Amino acid sequence: CASAVARWAALLKPGGRLYLSAWEGDGPMEYPSDWGVHAKMHPKASLRKWIEDASLSVDMERECFEGDMGMNSVYFLASAK
């Protein structure tokens, strides 16, 4: 996942923005098998590190408890230097 953030960052022009959201946690998400969805949760600290390691500036970070899902979602807005 860190490599994906780095690739996205490489495509941004100076001042360009990356919006990244994820389920906060560690490990696979559990969806019904008939959905055919494979997803993974990531710790907020890891997401922030990947953004910063890609030489992006974190402009906004937000965490929100999603009551229907019973877990936190995290959102980052980052910009290219």
Tab-separated table of N, CA, C and O in Angstrom:
chain	number	residue	atom	x	y	z
A	1	CYS	N	0.809	-1.195	0.000
A	1	CYS	CA	0.000	0.000	0.000
A	1	CYS	C	0.852	1.260	0.000
A	1	CYS	O	0.468	2.250	-0.600
A	2	ALA	N	1.999	1.212	0.690
A	2	ALA	CA	2.900	2.368	0.679
A	2	ALA	C	3.356	2.660	-0.747
A	2	ALA	O	3.469	3.825	-1.143
A	3	SER	N	3.582	1.607	-1.528
A	3	SER	CA	4.039	1.817	-2.903
A	3	SER	C	2.946	2.463	-3.757
A	3	SER	O	3.237	3.253	-4.648
A	4	ALA	N	1.689	2.152	-3.484
A	4	ALA	CA	0.593	2.782	-4.224
A	4	ALA	C	0.534	4.279	-3.919
A	4	ALA	O	0.384	5.090	-4.832
A	5	VAL	N	0.683	4.653	-2.656
A	5	VAL	CA	0.684	6.071	-2.290
A	5	VAL	C	1.850	6.783	-2.967
A	5	VAL	O	1.699	7.883	-3.498
A	6	ALA	N	3.015	6.147	-2.991
A	6	ALA	CA	4.188	6.744	-3.641
A	6	ALA	C	3.947	6.935	-5.134
A	6	ALA	O	4.319	7.969	-5.702
A	7	ARG	N	3.309	5.972	-5.778
A	7	ARG	CA	3.007	6.099	-7.217
A	7	ARG	C	2.010	7.221	-7.468
A	7	ARG	O	2.157	7.986	-8.416
A	8	TRP	N	0.986	7.305	-6.630
A	8	TRP	CA	0.008	8.396	-6.787
A	8	TRP	C	0.694	9.738	-6.598
A	8	TRP	O	0.448	10.673	-7.355
A	9	ALA	N	1.555	9.835	-5.581
A	9	ALA	CA	2.255	11.097	-5.298
A	9	ALA	C	3.126	11.512	-6.479
A	9	ALA	O	3.222	12.695	-6.806
A	10	ALA	N	3.752	10.538	-7.136
A	10	ALA	CA	4.632	10.836	-8.267
A	10	ALA	C	3.857	11.442	-9.440
A	10	ALA	O	4.444	12.137	-10.270
A	11	LEU	N	2.580	11.203	-9.509
A	11	LEU	CA	1.761	11.733	-10.601
A	11	LEU	C	1.273	13.158	-10.360
A	11	LEU	O	0.783	13.806	-11.281
A	12	LEU	N	1.397	13.627	-9.118
A	12	LEU	CA	0.892	14.955	-8.779
A	12	LEU	C	1.867	16.057	-9.178
A	12	LEU	O	3.067	15.927	-8.987
A	13	LYS	N	1.322	17.124	-9.706
A	13	LYS	CA	2.109	18.331	-9.959
A	13	LYS	C	2.254	19.068	-8.630
A	13	LYS	O	1.458	18.849	-7.708
A	14	PRO	N	3.233	19.970	-8.497
A	14	PRO	CA	3.339	20.762	-7.268
A	14	PRO	C	2.002	21.441	-6.963
A	14	PRO	O	1.368	22.022	-7.840
A	15	GLY	N	1.567	21.291	-5.731
A	15	GLY	CA	0.281	21.837	-5.329
A	15	GLY	C	-0.890	20.894	-5.584
A	15	GLY	O	-1.997	21.145	-5.133
A	16	GLY	N	-0.631	19.796	-6.314
A	16	GLY	CA	-1.677	18.811	-6.569
A	16	GLY	C	-2.099	18.136	-5.273
A	16	GLY	O	-1.350	18.095	-4.304
A	17	ARG	N	-3.302	17.603	-5.258
A	17	ARG	CA	-3.853	17.043	-4.026
A	17	ARG	C	-4.165	15.559	-4.153
A	17	ARG	O	-4.582	15.086	-5.212
A	18	LEU	N	-3.981	14.876	-3.040
A	18	LEU	CA	-4.352	13.467	-2.914
A	18	LEU	C	-5.340	13.357	-1.766
A	18	LEU	O	-5.097	13.886	-0.673
A	19	TYR	N	-6.467	12.714	-2.014
A	19	TYR	CA	-7.449	12.442	-0.981
A	19	TYR	C	-7.423	10.949	-0.734
A	19	TYR	O	-7.600	10.163	-1.661
A	20	LEU	N	-7.155	10.563	0.505
A	20	LEU	CA	-7.027	9.150	0.853
A	20	LEU	C	-7.960	8.848	2.016
A	20	LEU	O	-7.955	9.559	3.021
A	21	SER	N	-8.761	7.819	1.863
A	21	SER	CA	-9.631	7.388	2.957
A	21	SER	C	-9.504	5.880	3.116
A	21	SER	O	-9.198	5.163	2.159
A	22	ALA	N	-9.714	5.418	4.339
A	22	ALA	CA	-9.585	3.990	4.628
A	22	ALA	C	-10.330	3.668	5.910
A	22	ALA	O	-10.662	4.552	6.701
A	23	TRP	N	-10.566	2.385	6.107
A	23	TRP	CA	-11.059	1.916	7.391
A	23	TRP	C	-9.858	1.803	8.317
A	23	TRP	O	-8.841	1.230	7.949
A	24	GLU	N	-9.989	2.366	9.520
A	24	GLU	CA	-8.882	2.358	10.474
A	24	GLU	C	-8.886	1.042	11.239
A	24	GLU	O	-9.912	0.582	11.716
A	25	GLY	N	-7.719	0.427	11.307
A	25	GLY	CA	-7.571	-0.841	12.011
A	25	GLY	C	-6.387	-1.601	11.451
A	25	GLY	O	-5.507	-1.026	10.813
A	26	ASP	N	-6.365	-2.887	11.668
A	26	ASP	CA	-5.266	-3.702	11.171
A	26	ASP	C	-5.809	-5.073	10.804
A	26	ASP	O	-6.410	-5.753	11.635
A	27	GLY	N	-5.645	-5.445	9.557
A	27	GLY	CA	-6.101	-6.757	9.120
A	27	GLY	C	-7.187	-6.668	8.060
A	27	GLY	O	-7.571	-5.585	7.621
A	28	PRO	N	-7.682	-7.820	7.665
A	28	PRO	CA	-8.685	-7.846	6.590
A	28	PRO	C	-10.058	-7.371	7.063
A	28	PRO	O	-10.415	-7.506	8.233
A	29	MET	N	-10.789	-6.792	6.133
A	29	MET	CA	-12.195	-6.454	6.366
A	29	MET	C	-13.001	-7.714	6.113
A	29	MET	O	-12.654	-8.506	5.242
A	30	GLU	N	-14.075	-7.871	6.825
A	30	GLU	CA	-14.919	-9.045	6.637
A	30	GLU	C	-16.228	-8.635	5.968
A	30	GLU	O	-17.059	-7.980	6.577
A	31	TYR	N	-16.348	-8.988	4.702
A	31	TYR	CA	-17.567	-8.770	3.936
A	31	TYR	C	-18.179	-10.137	3.632
A	31	TYR	O	-17.466	-11.143	3.603
A	32	PRO	N	-19.477	-10.199	3.367
A	32	PRO	CA	-20.076	-11.484	2.974
A	32	PRO	C	-19.348	-12.053	1.746
A	32	PRO	O	-19.008	-11.320	0.822
A	33	SER	N	-19.095	-13.346	1.765
A	33	SER	CA	-18.314	-13.967	0.690
A	33	SER	C	-18.948	-13.789	-0.690
A	33	SER	O	-18.238	-13.691	-1.692
A	34	ASP	N	-20.267	-13.706	-0.759
A	34	ASP	CA	-20.913	-13.563	-2.066
A	34	ASP	C	-20.776	-12.155	-2.642
A	34	ASP	O	-21.136	-11.914	-3.791
A	35	TRP	N	-20.227	-11.210	-1.864
A	35	TRP	CA	-19.995	-9.861	-2.372
A	35	TRP	C	-18.776	-9.814	-3.282
A	35	TRP	O	-18.651	-8.918	-4.101
A	36	GLY	N	-17.845	-10.731	-3.100
A	36	GLY	CA	-16.619	-10.726	-3.892
A	36	GLY	C	-15.706	-9.547	-3.587
A	36	GLY	O	-14.919	-9.138	-4.430
A	37	VAL	N	-15.794	-9.006	-2.381
A	37	VAL	CA	-15.000	-7.844	-1.983
A	37	VAL	C	-13.852	-8.298	-1.093
A	37	VAL	O	-14.053	-9.052	-0.141
A	38	HIS	N	-12.654	-7.840	-1.420
A	38	HIS	CA	-11.477	-8.110	-0.601
A	38	HIS	C	-10.882	-6.761	-0.217
A	38	HIS	O	-10.474	-5.997	-1.085
A	39	ALA	N	-10.885	-6.457	1.057
A	39	ALA	CA	-10.389	-5.167	1.528
A	39	ALA	C	-9.607	-5.368	2.815
A	39	ALA	O	-9.772	-6.374	3.512
A	40	LYS	N	-8.751	-4.398	3.115
A	40	LYS	CA	-7.922	-4.461	4.307
A	40	LYS	C	-7.983	-3.138	5.046
A	40	LYS	O	-8.048	-2.081	4.429
A	41	MET	N	-7.985	-3.217	6.372
A	41	MET	CA	-7.921	-2.024	7.209
A	41	MET	C	-6.454	-1.675	7.450
A	41	MET	O	-5.586	-2.558	7.398
A	42	HIS	N	-6.185	-0.394	7.711
A	42	HIS	CA	-4.822	0.062	7.961
A	42	HIS	C	-4.798	0.987	9.175
A	42	HIS	O	-5.710	1.810	9.338
A	43	PRO	N	-3.751	0.891	9.996
A	43	PRO	CA	-3.624	1.833	11.108
A	43	PRO	C	-3.432	3.259	10.593
A	43	PRO	O	-2.729	3.485	9.602
A	44	LYS	N	-4.061	4.212	11.268
A	44	LYS	CA	-3.965	5.618	10.862
A	44	LYS	C	-2.507	6.070	10.789
A	44	LYS	O	-2.123	6.788	9.861
A	45	ALA	N	-1.691	5.648	11.742
A	45	ALA	CA	-0.277	6.048	11.753
A	45	ALA	C	0.456	5.549	10.502
A	45	ALA	O	1.313	6.256	9.961
A	46	SER	N	0.117	4.363	10.025
A	46	SER	CA	0.749	3.839	8.807
A	46	SER	C	0.352	4.662	7.600
A	46	SER	O	1.199	4.989	6.748
A	47	LEU	N	-0.928	4.996	7.500
A	47	LEU	CA	-1.389	5.805	6.372
A	47	LEU	C	-0.665	7.152	6.343
A	47	LEU	O	-0.181	7.589	5.295
A	48	ARG	N	-0.560	7.791	7.504
A	48	ARG	CA	0.130	9.088	7.580
A	48	ARG	C	1.601	8.939	7.188
A	48	ARG	O	2.138	9.754	6.447
A	49	LYS	N	2.242	7.878	7.660
A	49	LYS	CA	3.658	7.645	7.325
A	49	LYS	C	3.832	7.460	5.823
A	49	LYS	O	4.766	7.993	5.231
A	50	TRP	N	2.960	6.697	5.193
A	50	TRP	CA	3.061	6.487	3.748
A	50	TRP	C	2.929	7.806	3.000
A	50	TRP	O	3.653	8.043	2.024
A	51	ILE	N	2.025	8.664	3.449
A	51	ILE	CA	1.839	9.969	2.810
A	51	ILE	C	3.104	10.812	2.964
A	51	ILE	O	3.614	11.384	1.998
A	52	GLU	N	3.621	10.874	4.171
A	52	GLU	CA	4.812	11.687	4.430
A	52	GLU	C	6.050	11.107	3.747
A	52	GLU	O	6.888	11.853	3.240
A	53	ASP	N	6.170	9.780	3.707
A	53	ASP	CA	7.298	9.148	3.018
A	53	ASP	C	7.268	9.415	1.521
A	53	ASP	O	8.300	9.351	0.851
A	54	ALA	N	6.087	9.710	0.985
A	54	ALA	CA	5.940	10.031	-0.440
A	54	ALA	C	6.172	11.520	-0.695
A	54	ALA	O	5.893	12.013	-1.785
A	55	SER	N	6.704	12.223	0.315
A	55	SER	CA	7.019	13.659	0.223
A	55	SER	C	5.782	14.523	0.005
A	55	SER	O	5.848	15.559	-0.655
A	56	LEU	N	4.661	14.102	0.545
A	56	LEU	CA	3.449	14.908	0.510
A	56	LEU	C	3.258	15.569	1.876
A	56	LEU	O	3.695	15.040	2.893
A	57	SER	N	2.595	16.711	1.876
A	57	SER	CA	2.259	17.407	3.119
A	57	SER	C	0.829	17.047	3.502
A	57	SER	O	-0.073	17.122	2.663
A	58	VAL	N	0.625	16.661	4.746
A	58	VAL	CA	-0.721	16.374	5.229
A	58	VAL	C	-1.397	17.704	5.557
A	58	VAL	O	-0.957	18.433	6.441
A	59	ASP	N	-2.443	18.036	4.818
A	59	ASP	CA	-3.181	19.278	5.019
A	59	ASP	C	-4.363	19.096	5.959
A	59	ASP	O	-4.775	20.031	6.638
A	60	MET	N	-4.927	17.888	5.981
A	60	MET	CA	-6.084	17.609	6.827
A	60	MET	C	-6.085	16.130	7.168
A	60	MET	O	-5.764	15.293	6.325
A	61	GLU	N	-6.421	15.840	8.404
A	61	GLU	CA	-6.570	14.456	8.859
A	61	GLU	C	-7.830	14.403	9.708
A	61	GLU	O	-8.029	15.251	10.578
A	62	ARG	N	-8.676	13.436	9.426
A	62	ARG	CA	-9.937	13.340	10.149
A	62	ARG	C	-10.261	11.881	10.412
A	62	ARG	O	-10.023	11.025	9.566
A	63	GLU	N	-10.810	11.629	11.571
A	63	GLU	CA	-11.260	10.287	11.930
A	63	GLU	C	-12.733	10.382	12.316
A	63	GLU	O	-13.139	11.330	12.987
A	64	CYS	N	-13.509	9.414	11.881
A	64	CYS	CA	-14.950	9.454	12.126
A	64	CYS	C	-15.428	8.050	12.512
A	64	CYS	O	-15.106	7.080	11.830
A	65	PHE	N	-16.182	7.958	13.598
A	65	PHE	CA	-16.765	6.674	13.971
A	65	PHE	C	-18.002	6.438	13.114
A	65	PHE	O	-18.919	7.259	13.079
A	66	GLU	N	-17.999	5.336	12.408
A	66	GLU	CA	-19.120	4.968	11.539
A	66	GLU	C	-19.997	3.982	12.296
A	66	GLU	O	-19.694	2.792	12.368
A	67	GLY	N	-21.061	4.503	12.910
A	67	GLY	CA	-21.908	3.698	13.774
A	67	GLY	C	-22.508	2.478	13.102
A	67	GLY	O	-22.601	1.416	13.709
A	68	ASP	N	-22.911	2.614	11.831
A	68	ASP	CA	-23.514	1.478	11.125
A	68	ASP	C	-22.529	0.327	10.952
A	68	ASP	O	-22.926	-0.830	10.916
A	69	MET	N	-21.248	0.678	10.823
A	69	MET	CA	-20.217	-0.339	10.618
A	69	MET	C	-19.522	-0.719	11.926
A	69	MET	O	-18.841	-1.730	11.990
A	70	GLY	N	-19.634	0.144	12.940
A	70	GLY	CA	-18.997	-0.138	14.217
A	70	GLY	C	-17.489	0.013	14.189
A	70	GLY	O	-16.778	-0.661	14.924
A	71	MET	N	-16.999	0.905	13.324
A	71	MET	CA	-15.540	1.111	13.219
A	71	MET	C	-15.248	2.530	12.773
A	71	MET	O	-16.150	3.264	12.365
A	72	ASN	N	-13.986	2.900	12.828
A	72	ASN	CA	-13.552	4.235	12.422
A	72	ASN	C	-13.132	4.259	10.962
A	72	ASN	O	-12.495	3.331	10.471
A	73	SER	N	-13.486	5.352	10.315
A	73	SER	CA	-12.929	5.642	8.998
A	73	SER	C	-11.961	6.807	9.177
A	73	SER	O	-12.128	7.621	10.085
A	74	VAL	N	-10.928	6.840	8.362
A	74	VAL	CA	-9.956	7.925	8.430
A	74	VAL	C	-9.836	8.561	7.057
A	74	VAL	O	-9.984	7.895	6.030
A	75	TYR	N	-9.584	9.871	7.064
A	75	TYR	CA	-9.513	10.648	5.833
A	75	TYR	C	-8.294	11.549	5.894
A	75	TYR	O	-8.036	12.181	6.917
A	76	PHE	N	-7.563	11.610	4.808
A	76	PHE	CA	-6.415	12.491	4.692
A	76	PHE	C	-6.551	13.305	3.414
A	76	PHE	O	-6.952	12.784	2.375
A	77	LEU	N	-6.191	14.558	3.505
A	77	LEU	CA	-6.023	15.408	2.335
A	77	LEU	C	-4.561	15.829	2.363
A	77	LEU	O	-4.075	16.384	3.360
A	78	ALA	N	-3.839	15.521	1.301
A	78	ALA	CA	-2.415	15.804	1.245
A	78	ALA	C	-2.094	16.549	-0.049
A	78	ALA	O	-2.813	16.403	-1.056
A	79	SER	N	-1.016	17.308	-0.030
A	79	SER	CA	-0.636	18.057	-1.236
A	79	SER	C	0.834	17.829	-1.556
A	79	SER	O	1.663	17.611	-0.670
A	80	ALA	N	1.112	17.905	-2.861
A	80	ALA	CA	2.479	17.759	-3.347
A	80	ALA	C	3.243	19.050	-3.094
A	80	ALA	O	2.693	20.139	-3.246
A	81	LYS	N	4.484	18.915	-2.708
A	81	LYS	CA	5.325	20.084	-2.416
A	81	LYS	C	5.906	20.653	-3.694
A	81	LYS	O	6.035	20.027	-4.686
